[in-house]
CSV table of C-alpha atoms in Angstrom, one decimal:
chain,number,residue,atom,x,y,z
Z,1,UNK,CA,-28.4,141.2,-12.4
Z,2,UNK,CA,-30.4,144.2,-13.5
Z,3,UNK,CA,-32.2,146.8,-11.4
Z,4,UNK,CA,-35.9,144.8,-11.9
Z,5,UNK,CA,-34.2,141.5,-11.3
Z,6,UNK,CA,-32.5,142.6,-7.7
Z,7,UNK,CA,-35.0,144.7,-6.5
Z,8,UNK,CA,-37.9,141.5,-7.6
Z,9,UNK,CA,-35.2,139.3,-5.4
Z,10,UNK,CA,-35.4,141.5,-2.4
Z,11,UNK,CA,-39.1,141.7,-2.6
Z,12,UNK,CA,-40.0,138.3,-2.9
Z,13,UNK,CA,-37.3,137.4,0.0
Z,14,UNK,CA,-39.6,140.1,1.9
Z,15,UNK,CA,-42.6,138.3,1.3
Z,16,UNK,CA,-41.2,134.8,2.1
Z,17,UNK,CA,-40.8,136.5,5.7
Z,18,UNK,CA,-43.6,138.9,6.3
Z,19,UNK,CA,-46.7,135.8,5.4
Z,20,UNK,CA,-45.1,133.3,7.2
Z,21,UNK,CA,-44.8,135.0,10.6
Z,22,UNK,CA,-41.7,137.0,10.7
Z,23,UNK,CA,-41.5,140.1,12.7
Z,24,UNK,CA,-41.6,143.4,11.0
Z,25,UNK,CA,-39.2,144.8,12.3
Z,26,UNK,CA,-36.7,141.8,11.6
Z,27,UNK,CA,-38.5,141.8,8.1
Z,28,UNK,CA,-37.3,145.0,7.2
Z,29,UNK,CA,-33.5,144.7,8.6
Z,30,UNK,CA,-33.3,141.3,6.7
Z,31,UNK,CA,-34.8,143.1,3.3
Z,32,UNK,CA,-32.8,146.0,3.7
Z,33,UNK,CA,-29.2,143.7,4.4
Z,34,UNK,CA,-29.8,141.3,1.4
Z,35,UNK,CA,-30.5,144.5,-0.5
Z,36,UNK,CA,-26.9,145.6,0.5
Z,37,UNK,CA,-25.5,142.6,-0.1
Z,38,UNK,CA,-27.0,142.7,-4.0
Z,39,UNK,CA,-25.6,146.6,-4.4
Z,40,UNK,CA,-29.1,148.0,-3.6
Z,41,UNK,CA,-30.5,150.8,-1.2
Z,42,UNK,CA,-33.6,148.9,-0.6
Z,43,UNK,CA,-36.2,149.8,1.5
Z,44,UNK,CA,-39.6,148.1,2.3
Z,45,UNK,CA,-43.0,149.7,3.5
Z,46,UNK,CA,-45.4,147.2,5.0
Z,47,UNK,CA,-49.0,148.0,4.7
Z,48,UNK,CA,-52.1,144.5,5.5
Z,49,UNK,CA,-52.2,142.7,2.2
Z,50,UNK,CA,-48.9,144.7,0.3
Z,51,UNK,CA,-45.5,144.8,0.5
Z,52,UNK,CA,-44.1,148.4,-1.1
Z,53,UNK,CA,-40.4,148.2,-2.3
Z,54,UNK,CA,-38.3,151.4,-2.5
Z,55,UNK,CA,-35.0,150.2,-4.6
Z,56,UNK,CA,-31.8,153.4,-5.7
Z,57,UNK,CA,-28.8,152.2,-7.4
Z,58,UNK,CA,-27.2,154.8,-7.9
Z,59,UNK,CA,-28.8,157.2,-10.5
Z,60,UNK,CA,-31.7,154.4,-10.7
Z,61,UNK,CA,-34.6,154.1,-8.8
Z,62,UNK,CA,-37.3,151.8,-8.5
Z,63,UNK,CA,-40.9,151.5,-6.6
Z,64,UNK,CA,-42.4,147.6,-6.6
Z,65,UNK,CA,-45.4,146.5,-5.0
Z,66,UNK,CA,-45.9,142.7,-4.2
Z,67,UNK,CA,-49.8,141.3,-2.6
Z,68,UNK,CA,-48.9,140.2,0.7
Z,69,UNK,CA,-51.2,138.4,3.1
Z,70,UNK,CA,-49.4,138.2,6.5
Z,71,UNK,CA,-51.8,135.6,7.3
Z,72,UNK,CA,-49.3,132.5,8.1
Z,73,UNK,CA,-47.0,130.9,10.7
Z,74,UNK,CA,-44.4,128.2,8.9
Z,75,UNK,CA,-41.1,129.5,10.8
Z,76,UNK,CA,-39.2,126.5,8.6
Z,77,UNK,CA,-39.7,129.2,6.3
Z,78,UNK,CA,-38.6,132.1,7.6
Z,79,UNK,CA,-35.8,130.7,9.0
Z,80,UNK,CA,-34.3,129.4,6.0
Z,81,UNK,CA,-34.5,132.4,4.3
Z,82,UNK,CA,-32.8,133.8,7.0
Z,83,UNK,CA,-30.2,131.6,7.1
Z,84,UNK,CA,-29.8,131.9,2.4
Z,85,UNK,CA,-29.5,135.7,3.0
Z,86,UNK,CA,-26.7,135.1,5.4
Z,87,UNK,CA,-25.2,133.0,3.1
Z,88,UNK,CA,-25.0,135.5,0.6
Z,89,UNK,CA,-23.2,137.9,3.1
Z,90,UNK,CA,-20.6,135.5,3.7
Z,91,UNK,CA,-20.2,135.0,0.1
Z,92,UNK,CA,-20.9,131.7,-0.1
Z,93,UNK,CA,-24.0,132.3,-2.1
Z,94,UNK,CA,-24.4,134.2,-5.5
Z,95,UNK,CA,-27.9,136.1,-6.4
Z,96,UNK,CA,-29.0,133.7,-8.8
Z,97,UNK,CA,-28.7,130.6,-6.4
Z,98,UNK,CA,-30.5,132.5,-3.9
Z,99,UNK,CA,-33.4,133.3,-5.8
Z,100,UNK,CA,-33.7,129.6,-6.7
Z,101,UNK,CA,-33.8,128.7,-2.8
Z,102,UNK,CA,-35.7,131.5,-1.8
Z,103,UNK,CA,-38.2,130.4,-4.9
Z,104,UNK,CA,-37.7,126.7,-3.3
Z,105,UNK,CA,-37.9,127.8,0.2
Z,106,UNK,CA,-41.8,129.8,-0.6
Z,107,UNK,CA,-42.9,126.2,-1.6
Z,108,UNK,CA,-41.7,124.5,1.1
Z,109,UNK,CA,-44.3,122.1,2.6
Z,110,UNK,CA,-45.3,122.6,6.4
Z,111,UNK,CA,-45.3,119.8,8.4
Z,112,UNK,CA,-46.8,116.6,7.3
Z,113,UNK,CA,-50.2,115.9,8.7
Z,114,UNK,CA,-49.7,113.3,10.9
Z,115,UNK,CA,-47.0,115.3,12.6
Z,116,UNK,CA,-49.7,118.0,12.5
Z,117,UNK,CA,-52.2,116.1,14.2
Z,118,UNK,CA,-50.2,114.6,16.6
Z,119,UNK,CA,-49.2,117.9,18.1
Z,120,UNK,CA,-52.8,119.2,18.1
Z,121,UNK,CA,-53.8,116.3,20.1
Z,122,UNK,CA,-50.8,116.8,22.4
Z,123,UNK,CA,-51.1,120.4,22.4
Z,124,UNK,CA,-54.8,120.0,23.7
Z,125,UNK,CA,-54.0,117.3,26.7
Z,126,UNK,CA,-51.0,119.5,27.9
Z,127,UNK,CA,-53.3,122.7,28.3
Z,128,UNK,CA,-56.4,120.4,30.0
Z,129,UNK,CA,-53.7,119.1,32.1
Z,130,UNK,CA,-52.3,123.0,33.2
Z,131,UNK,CA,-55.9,124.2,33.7
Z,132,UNK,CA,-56.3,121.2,36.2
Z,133,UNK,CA,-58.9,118.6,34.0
Z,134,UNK,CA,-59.4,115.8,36.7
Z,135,UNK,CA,-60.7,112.0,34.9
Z,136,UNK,CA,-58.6,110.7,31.6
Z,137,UNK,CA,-61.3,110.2,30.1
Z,138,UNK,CA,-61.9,113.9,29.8
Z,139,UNK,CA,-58.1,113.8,28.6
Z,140,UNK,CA,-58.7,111.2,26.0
Z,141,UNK,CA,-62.0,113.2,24.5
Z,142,UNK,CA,-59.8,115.9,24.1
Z,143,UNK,CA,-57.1,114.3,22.5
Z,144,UNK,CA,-60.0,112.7,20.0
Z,145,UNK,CA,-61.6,116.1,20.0
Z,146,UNK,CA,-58.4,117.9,18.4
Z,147,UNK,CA,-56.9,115.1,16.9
Z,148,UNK,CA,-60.0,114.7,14.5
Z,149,UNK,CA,-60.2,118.5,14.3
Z,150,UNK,CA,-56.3,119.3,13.2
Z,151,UNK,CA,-57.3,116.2,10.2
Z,152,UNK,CA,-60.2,118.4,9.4
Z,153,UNK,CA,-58.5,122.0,9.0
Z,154,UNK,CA,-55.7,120.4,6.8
Z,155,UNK,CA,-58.9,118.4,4.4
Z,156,UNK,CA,-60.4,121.8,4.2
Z,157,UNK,CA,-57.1,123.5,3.4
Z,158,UNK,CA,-56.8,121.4,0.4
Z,159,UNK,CA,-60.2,122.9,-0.7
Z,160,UNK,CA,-60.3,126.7,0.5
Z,161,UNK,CA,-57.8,129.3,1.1
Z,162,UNK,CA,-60.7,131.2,3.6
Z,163,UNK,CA,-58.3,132.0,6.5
Z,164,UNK,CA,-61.6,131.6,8.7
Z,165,UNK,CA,-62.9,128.5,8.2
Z,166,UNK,CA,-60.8,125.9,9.2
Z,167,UNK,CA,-60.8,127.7,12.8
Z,168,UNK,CA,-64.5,127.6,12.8
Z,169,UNK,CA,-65.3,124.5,11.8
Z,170,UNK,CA,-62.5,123.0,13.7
Z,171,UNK,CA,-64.1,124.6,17.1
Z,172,UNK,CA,-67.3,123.7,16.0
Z,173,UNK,CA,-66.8,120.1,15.8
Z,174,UNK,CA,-64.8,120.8,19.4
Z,175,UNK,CA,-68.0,122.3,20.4
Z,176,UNK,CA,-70.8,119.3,19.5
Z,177,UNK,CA,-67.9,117.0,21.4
Z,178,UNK,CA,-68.0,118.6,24.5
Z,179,UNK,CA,-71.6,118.7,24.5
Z,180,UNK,CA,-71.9,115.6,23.8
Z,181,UNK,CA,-68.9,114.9,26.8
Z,182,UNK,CA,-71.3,117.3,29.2
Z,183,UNK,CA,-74.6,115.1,28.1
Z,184,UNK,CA,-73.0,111.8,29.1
Z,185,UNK,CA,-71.3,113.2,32.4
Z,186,UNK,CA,-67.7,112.9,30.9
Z,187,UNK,CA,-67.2,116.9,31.4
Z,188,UNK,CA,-67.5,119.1,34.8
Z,189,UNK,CA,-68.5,122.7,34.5
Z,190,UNK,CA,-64.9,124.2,33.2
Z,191,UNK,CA,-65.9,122.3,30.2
Z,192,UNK,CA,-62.2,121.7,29.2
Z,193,UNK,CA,-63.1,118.7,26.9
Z,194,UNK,CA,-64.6,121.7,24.7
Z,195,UNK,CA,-62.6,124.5,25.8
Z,196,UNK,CA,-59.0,123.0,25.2
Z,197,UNK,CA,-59.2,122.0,21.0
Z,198,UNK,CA,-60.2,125.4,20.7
Z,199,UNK,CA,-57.6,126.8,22.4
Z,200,UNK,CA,-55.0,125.6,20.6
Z,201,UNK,CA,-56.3,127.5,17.6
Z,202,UNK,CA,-56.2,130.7,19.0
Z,203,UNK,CA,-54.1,133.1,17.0
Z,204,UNK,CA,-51.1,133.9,19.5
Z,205,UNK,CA,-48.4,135.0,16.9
Z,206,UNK,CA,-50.3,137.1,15.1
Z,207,UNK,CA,-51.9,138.8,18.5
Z,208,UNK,CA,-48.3,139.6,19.6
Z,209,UNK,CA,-47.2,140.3,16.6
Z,210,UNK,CA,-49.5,143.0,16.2
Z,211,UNK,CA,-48.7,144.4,19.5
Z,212,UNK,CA,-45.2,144.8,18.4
Z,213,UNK,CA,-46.0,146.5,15.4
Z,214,UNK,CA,-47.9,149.1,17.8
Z,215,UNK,CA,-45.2,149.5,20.0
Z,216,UNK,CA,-43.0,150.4,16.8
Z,217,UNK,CA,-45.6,153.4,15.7
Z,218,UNK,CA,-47.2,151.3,12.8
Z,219,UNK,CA,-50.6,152.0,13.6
Z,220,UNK,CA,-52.1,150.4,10.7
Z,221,UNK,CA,-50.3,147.5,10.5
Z,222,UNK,CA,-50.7,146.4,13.8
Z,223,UNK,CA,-54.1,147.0,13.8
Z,224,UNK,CA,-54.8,145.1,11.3
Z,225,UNK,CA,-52.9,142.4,12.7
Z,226,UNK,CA,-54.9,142.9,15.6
Z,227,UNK,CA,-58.1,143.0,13.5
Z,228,UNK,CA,-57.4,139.6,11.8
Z,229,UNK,CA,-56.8,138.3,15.1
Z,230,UNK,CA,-59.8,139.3,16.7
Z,231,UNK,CA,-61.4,137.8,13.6
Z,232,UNK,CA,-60.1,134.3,13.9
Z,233,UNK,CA,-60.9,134.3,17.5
Z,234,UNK,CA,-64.4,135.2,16.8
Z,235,UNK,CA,-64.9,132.6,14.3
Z,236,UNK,CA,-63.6,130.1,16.7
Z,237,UNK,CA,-65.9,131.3,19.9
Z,238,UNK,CA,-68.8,131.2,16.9
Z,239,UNK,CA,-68.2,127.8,16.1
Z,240,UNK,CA,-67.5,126.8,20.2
Z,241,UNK,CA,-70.8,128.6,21.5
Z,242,UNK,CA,-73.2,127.0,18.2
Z,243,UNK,CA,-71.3,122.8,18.9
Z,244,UNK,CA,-72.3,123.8,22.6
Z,245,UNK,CA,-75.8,125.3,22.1
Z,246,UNK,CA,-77.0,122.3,19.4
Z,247,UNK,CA,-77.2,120.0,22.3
Z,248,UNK,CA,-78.6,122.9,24.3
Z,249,UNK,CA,-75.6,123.1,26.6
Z,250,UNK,CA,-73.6,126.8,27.3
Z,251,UNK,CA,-70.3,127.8,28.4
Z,252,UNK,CA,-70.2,128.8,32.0
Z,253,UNK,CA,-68.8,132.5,32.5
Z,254,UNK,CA,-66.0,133.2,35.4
Z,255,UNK,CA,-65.7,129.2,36.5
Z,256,UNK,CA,-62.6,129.6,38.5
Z,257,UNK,CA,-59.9,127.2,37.5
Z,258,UNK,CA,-58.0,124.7,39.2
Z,259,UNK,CA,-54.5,124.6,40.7
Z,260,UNK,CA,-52.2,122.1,39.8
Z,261,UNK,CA,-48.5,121.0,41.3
Z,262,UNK,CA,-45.7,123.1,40.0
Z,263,UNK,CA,-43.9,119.4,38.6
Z,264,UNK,CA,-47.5,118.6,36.8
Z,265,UNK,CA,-47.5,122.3,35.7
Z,266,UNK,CA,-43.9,122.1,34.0
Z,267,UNK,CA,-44.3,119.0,32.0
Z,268,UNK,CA,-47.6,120.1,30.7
Z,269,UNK,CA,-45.8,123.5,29.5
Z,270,UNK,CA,-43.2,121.6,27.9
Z,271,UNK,CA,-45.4,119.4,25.7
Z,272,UNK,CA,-47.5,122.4,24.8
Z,273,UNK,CA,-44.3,124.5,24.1
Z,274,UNK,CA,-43.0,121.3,21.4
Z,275,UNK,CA,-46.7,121.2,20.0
Z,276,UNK,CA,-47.0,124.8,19.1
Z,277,UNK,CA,-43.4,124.7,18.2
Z,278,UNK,CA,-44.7,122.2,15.7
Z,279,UNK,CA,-48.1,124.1,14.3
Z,280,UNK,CA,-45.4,126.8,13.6
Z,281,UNK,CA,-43.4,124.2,11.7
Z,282,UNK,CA,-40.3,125.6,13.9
Z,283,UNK,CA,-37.2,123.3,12.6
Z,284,UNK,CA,-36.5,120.7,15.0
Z,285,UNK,CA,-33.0,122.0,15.9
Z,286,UNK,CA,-34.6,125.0,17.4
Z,287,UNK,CA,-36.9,123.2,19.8
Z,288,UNK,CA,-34.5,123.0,23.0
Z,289,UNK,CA,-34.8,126.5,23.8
Z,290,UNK,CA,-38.6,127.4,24.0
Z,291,UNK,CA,-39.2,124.4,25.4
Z,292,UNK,CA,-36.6,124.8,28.1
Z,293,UNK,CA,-37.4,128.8,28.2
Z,294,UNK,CA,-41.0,127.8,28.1
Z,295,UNK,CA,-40.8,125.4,30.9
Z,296,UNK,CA,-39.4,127.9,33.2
Z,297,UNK,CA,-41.3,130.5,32.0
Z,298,UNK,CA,-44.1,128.3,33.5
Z,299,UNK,CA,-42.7,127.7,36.8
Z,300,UNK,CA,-42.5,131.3,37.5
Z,301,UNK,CA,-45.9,132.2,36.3
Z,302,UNK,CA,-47.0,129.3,38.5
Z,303,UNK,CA,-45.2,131.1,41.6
Z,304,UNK,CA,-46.4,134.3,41.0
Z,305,UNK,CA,-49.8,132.9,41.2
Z,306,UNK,CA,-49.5,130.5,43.7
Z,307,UNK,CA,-47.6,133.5,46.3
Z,308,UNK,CA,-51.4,135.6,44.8
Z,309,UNK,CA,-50.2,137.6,42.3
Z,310,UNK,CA,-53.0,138.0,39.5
Z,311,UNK,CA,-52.9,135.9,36.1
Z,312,UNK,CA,-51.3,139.5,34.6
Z,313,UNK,CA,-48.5,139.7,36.9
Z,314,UNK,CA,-47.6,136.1,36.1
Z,315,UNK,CA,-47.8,136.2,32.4
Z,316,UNK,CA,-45.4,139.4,32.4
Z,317,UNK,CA,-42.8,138.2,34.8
Z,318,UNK,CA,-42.5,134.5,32.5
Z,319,UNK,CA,-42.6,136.7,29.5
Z,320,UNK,CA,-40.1,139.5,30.8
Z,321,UNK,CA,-37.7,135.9,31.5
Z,322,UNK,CA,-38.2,134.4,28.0
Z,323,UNK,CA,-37.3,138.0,26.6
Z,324,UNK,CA,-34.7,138.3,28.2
Z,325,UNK,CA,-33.1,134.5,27.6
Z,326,UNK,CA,-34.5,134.3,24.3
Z,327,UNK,CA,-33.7,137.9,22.4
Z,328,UNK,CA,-29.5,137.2,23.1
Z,329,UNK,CA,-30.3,133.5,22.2
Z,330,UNK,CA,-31.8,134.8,18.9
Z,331,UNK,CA,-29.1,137.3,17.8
Z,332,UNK,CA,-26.5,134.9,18.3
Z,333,UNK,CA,-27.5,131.9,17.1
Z,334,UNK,CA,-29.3,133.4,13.7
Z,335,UNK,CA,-32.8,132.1,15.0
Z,336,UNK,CA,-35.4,134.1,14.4
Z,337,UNK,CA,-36.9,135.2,17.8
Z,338,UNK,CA,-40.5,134.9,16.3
Z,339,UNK,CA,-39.9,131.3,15.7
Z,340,UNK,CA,-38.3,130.6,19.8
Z,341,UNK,CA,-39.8,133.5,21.6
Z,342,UNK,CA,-43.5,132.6,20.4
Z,343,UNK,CA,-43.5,129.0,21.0
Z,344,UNK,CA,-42.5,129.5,24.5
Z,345,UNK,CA,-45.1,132.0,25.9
Z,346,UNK,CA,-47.9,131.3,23.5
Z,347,UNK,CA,-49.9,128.9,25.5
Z,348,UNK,CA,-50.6,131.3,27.9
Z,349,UNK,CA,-52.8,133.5,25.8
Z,350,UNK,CA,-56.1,133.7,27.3
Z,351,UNK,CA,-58.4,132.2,24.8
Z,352,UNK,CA,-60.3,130.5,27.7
Z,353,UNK,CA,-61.3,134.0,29.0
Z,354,UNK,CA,-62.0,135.0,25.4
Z,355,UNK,CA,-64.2,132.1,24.9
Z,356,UNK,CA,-66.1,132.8,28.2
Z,357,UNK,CA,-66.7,136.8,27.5
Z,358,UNK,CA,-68.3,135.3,24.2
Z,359,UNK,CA,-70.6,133.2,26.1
Z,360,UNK,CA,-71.6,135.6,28.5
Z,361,UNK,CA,-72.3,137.9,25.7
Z,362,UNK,CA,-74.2,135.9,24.3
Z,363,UNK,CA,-76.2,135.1,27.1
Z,364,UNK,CA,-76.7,138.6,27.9
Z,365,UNK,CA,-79.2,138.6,24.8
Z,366,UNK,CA,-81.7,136.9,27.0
Z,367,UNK,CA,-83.6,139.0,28.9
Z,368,UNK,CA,-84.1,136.2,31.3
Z,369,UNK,CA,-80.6,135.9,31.7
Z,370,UNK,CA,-79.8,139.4,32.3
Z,371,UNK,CA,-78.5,139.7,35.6
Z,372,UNK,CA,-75.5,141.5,37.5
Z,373,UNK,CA,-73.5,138.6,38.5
Z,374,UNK,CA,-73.8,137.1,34.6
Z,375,UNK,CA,-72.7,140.6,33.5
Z,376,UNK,CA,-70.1,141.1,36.1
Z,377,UNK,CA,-68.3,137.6,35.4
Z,378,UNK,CA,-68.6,139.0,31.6
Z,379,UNK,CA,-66.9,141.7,32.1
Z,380,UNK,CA,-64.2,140.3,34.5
Z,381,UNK,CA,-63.1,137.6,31.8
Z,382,UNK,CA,-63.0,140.2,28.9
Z,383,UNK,CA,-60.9,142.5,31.1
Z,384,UNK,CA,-58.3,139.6,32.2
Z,385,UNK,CA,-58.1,138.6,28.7
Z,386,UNK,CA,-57.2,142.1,27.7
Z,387,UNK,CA,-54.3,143.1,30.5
Z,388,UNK,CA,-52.8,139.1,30.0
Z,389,UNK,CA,-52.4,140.4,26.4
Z,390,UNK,CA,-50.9,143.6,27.3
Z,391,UNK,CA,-48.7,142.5,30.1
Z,392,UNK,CA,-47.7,139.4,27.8
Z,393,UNK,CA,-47.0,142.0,25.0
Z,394,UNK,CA,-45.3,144.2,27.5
Z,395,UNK,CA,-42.9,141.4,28.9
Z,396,UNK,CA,-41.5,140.3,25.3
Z,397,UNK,CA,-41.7,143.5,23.7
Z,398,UNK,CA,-39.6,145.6,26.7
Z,399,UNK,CA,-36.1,143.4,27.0
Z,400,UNK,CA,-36.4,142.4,23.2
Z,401,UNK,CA,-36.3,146.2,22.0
Z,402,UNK,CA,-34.1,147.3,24.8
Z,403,UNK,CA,-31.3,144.2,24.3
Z,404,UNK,CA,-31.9,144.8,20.2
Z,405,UNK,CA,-30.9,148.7,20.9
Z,406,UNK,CA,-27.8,147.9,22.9
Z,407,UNK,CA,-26.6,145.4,20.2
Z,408,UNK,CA,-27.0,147.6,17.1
Z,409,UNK,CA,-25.4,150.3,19.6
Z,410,UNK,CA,-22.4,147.9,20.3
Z,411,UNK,CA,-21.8,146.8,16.7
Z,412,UNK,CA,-20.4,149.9,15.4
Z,413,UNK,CA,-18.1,150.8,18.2
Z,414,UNK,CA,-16.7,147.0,17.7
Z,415,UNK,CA,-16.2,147.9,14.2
């Protein structure tokens, strides 16, 4: 293969990885082996929306540049490619197969729709059940609510590539539901029959990736990452807060949530862990560990809350034990740690505290709501929303870059 044709391999193997939810740095060390694998000093610059390849064989050098949304989550994806490029180390593999099956694997469908909806309805019930929802017939409205929502973001896919509107209309339609559930008496005041669709949708991997890429010194990667994040969540609080206020109803700010039993609180885990295992289209053979993880990861958050540690101190100590399990896990079994480590600690992201800053926000625009308790409970949920990010971020990020050091340490002394 020529210089053009390798280096277009790499970069397209790159971009297979970085828009379906790969890590950056796991990106680049994948890029950069296949490129050593095809003869090829190749490395890759990630900026939002462009991938940048540097390629040198020998004399020869060559600068590509490929648009690059990282916008997606299908870790199906990522980790076949993972699993072709290894297949070309071993030998087993010659370049022109693999770029037919990394062609084939950028195609790939995600999961079928049924699957899709069934897990958004799962997904939903499991996180009303851990934030304590009381009468099943608030579960079932939920399970209606993002049943009929997950049907309608995969209709509206078919028509527009706007990464924004599927999460907006979706939480809308969540929204005019749990009005309608709080009209008829169906809902209490944690409004979890409007509350839980929407949370599902909130946009955990790209949140934590984004916080990784900060902790690595790329600046404006991760804030972009950050950025789109924070974009997605606003369409979704949008389209929450206008369902809600058509019927004239609001979303309380700083309702205190309710305790559950540590058995309810495990089970619930695991069936949120397998659903958003599923909207990542994470192959099924890689669904034991974060569920397993995830479900113990749950049971210690639910400790360290019950003993009266704060909802920070719980997220980091489950997400310091699924980075430590998990990273190991990952480099040994070829899995890609954004596919397992996600999954299991991403139903703790606090889009309920998000959702409730909005709403206070927004009520704070009425003078006759302006009041110190409205803006204290305002500020109390944006501020526990920001430090379960960061001690979330801090708990995977810590043992995952600290276990990845000692391994690349440890390889060349075996060698």
């Amino acid at each position: 293969m020529t210089l053009e044709e390798r280096s277009d391999l790499v970069l397209t193997f790159a971009e297979v990885l970085y828009v379906n939810g790969q890590s950056t740095d796991e990106t680049l060390a994948a890029a950069e082996r296949l490129g050593t694998n095809l003869d090829l000093r190749a490395s890759i610059i990630p900026r939002w929306g462009e991938l940048q390849l540097q390629a040198r064989d020998g004399g020869a050098s060559l600068v590509s540049v490929r648009a690059a949304d990282p916008t997606g989550v299908d870790m199906d994806r990522v980790a076949s490619a993972m699993r072709a490029v290894d297949e070309v180390g071993a030998g087993r593999l010659t370049a022109p197969a693999v770029a037919e099956a990394i062609s084939a694997i950028s195609h790939a469908p995600p999961a079928p729709t049924w699957l899709f909806t069934l897990a958004a309805a799962a997904g939903a019930a499991a996180l009303s059940v851990l934030f304590g929802v009381q009468h099943p017939r608030a579960v079932a409205l939920v399970i209606a609510s993002a049943g009929v929502g997950a049907v309608l973001r995969r209709t509206l896919a078919q028509y527009s590539t706007n990464a924004l509107l599927q999460p907006l209309c979706a939480a809308l339609l969540a929204g005019v539901i749990g009005a309608l559930a709080v009209r008829y008496e169906l809902s209490s005041s944690v409004r979890l029959v409007a509350v839980c669709p929407c949370m599902i949708l909130v946009p955990g991997p790209h949140v934590l990736n984004g916080m990784m890429d900060l902790a690595a010194a790329r600046v404006h990667l991760g804030a972009s990452r950050l950025a789109y994040a924070g974009l997605v969540i606003l369409a979704i609080s949008a389209g929450l807060l206008f369902g809600l206020g058509l019927l004239h109803v609001s979303l309380p700010v700083g309702e205190p949530g309710r305790a559950v039993p540590l058995w309810l609180d495990i089970i619930a885990a695991g069936v949120a862990v397998a659903a958003y295992s599923i909207f990542f289209s994470t192959p099924l053979r890689m669904l034991g560990w974060p569920i397993a993880v995830g479900m113990l990861a749950h049971a210690l958050r639910w400790w360290a809350l019950s003993v009266g540690f704060g909802a920070a101190t719980g997220a980091v100590v489950a997400c310091v034990v699924v980075g430590l399990i998990l990273t190991p896990v990952a480099r040994r079994s070829d899995m890609p740690f954004a596919a397992i480590g996600f999954a299991s600690v991403v139903s703790m992201m606090p889009g309920v505290f998000l959702f409730r800053m909005a709403s206070g926000l927004l009520q704070l625009t009425s003078s006759s709501n302006m009041t110190l308790e409205l803006l204290g409970a305002t500020i109390a949920d944006g501020m526990t929303a920001i430090t379960i990010i960061l001690a979330m971020s801090f708990g995977l990020i810590v043992p995952k870059v600290v276990i990845d050091s000692l391994g690349e340490s440890a390889a060349p002394s075996k060698s």
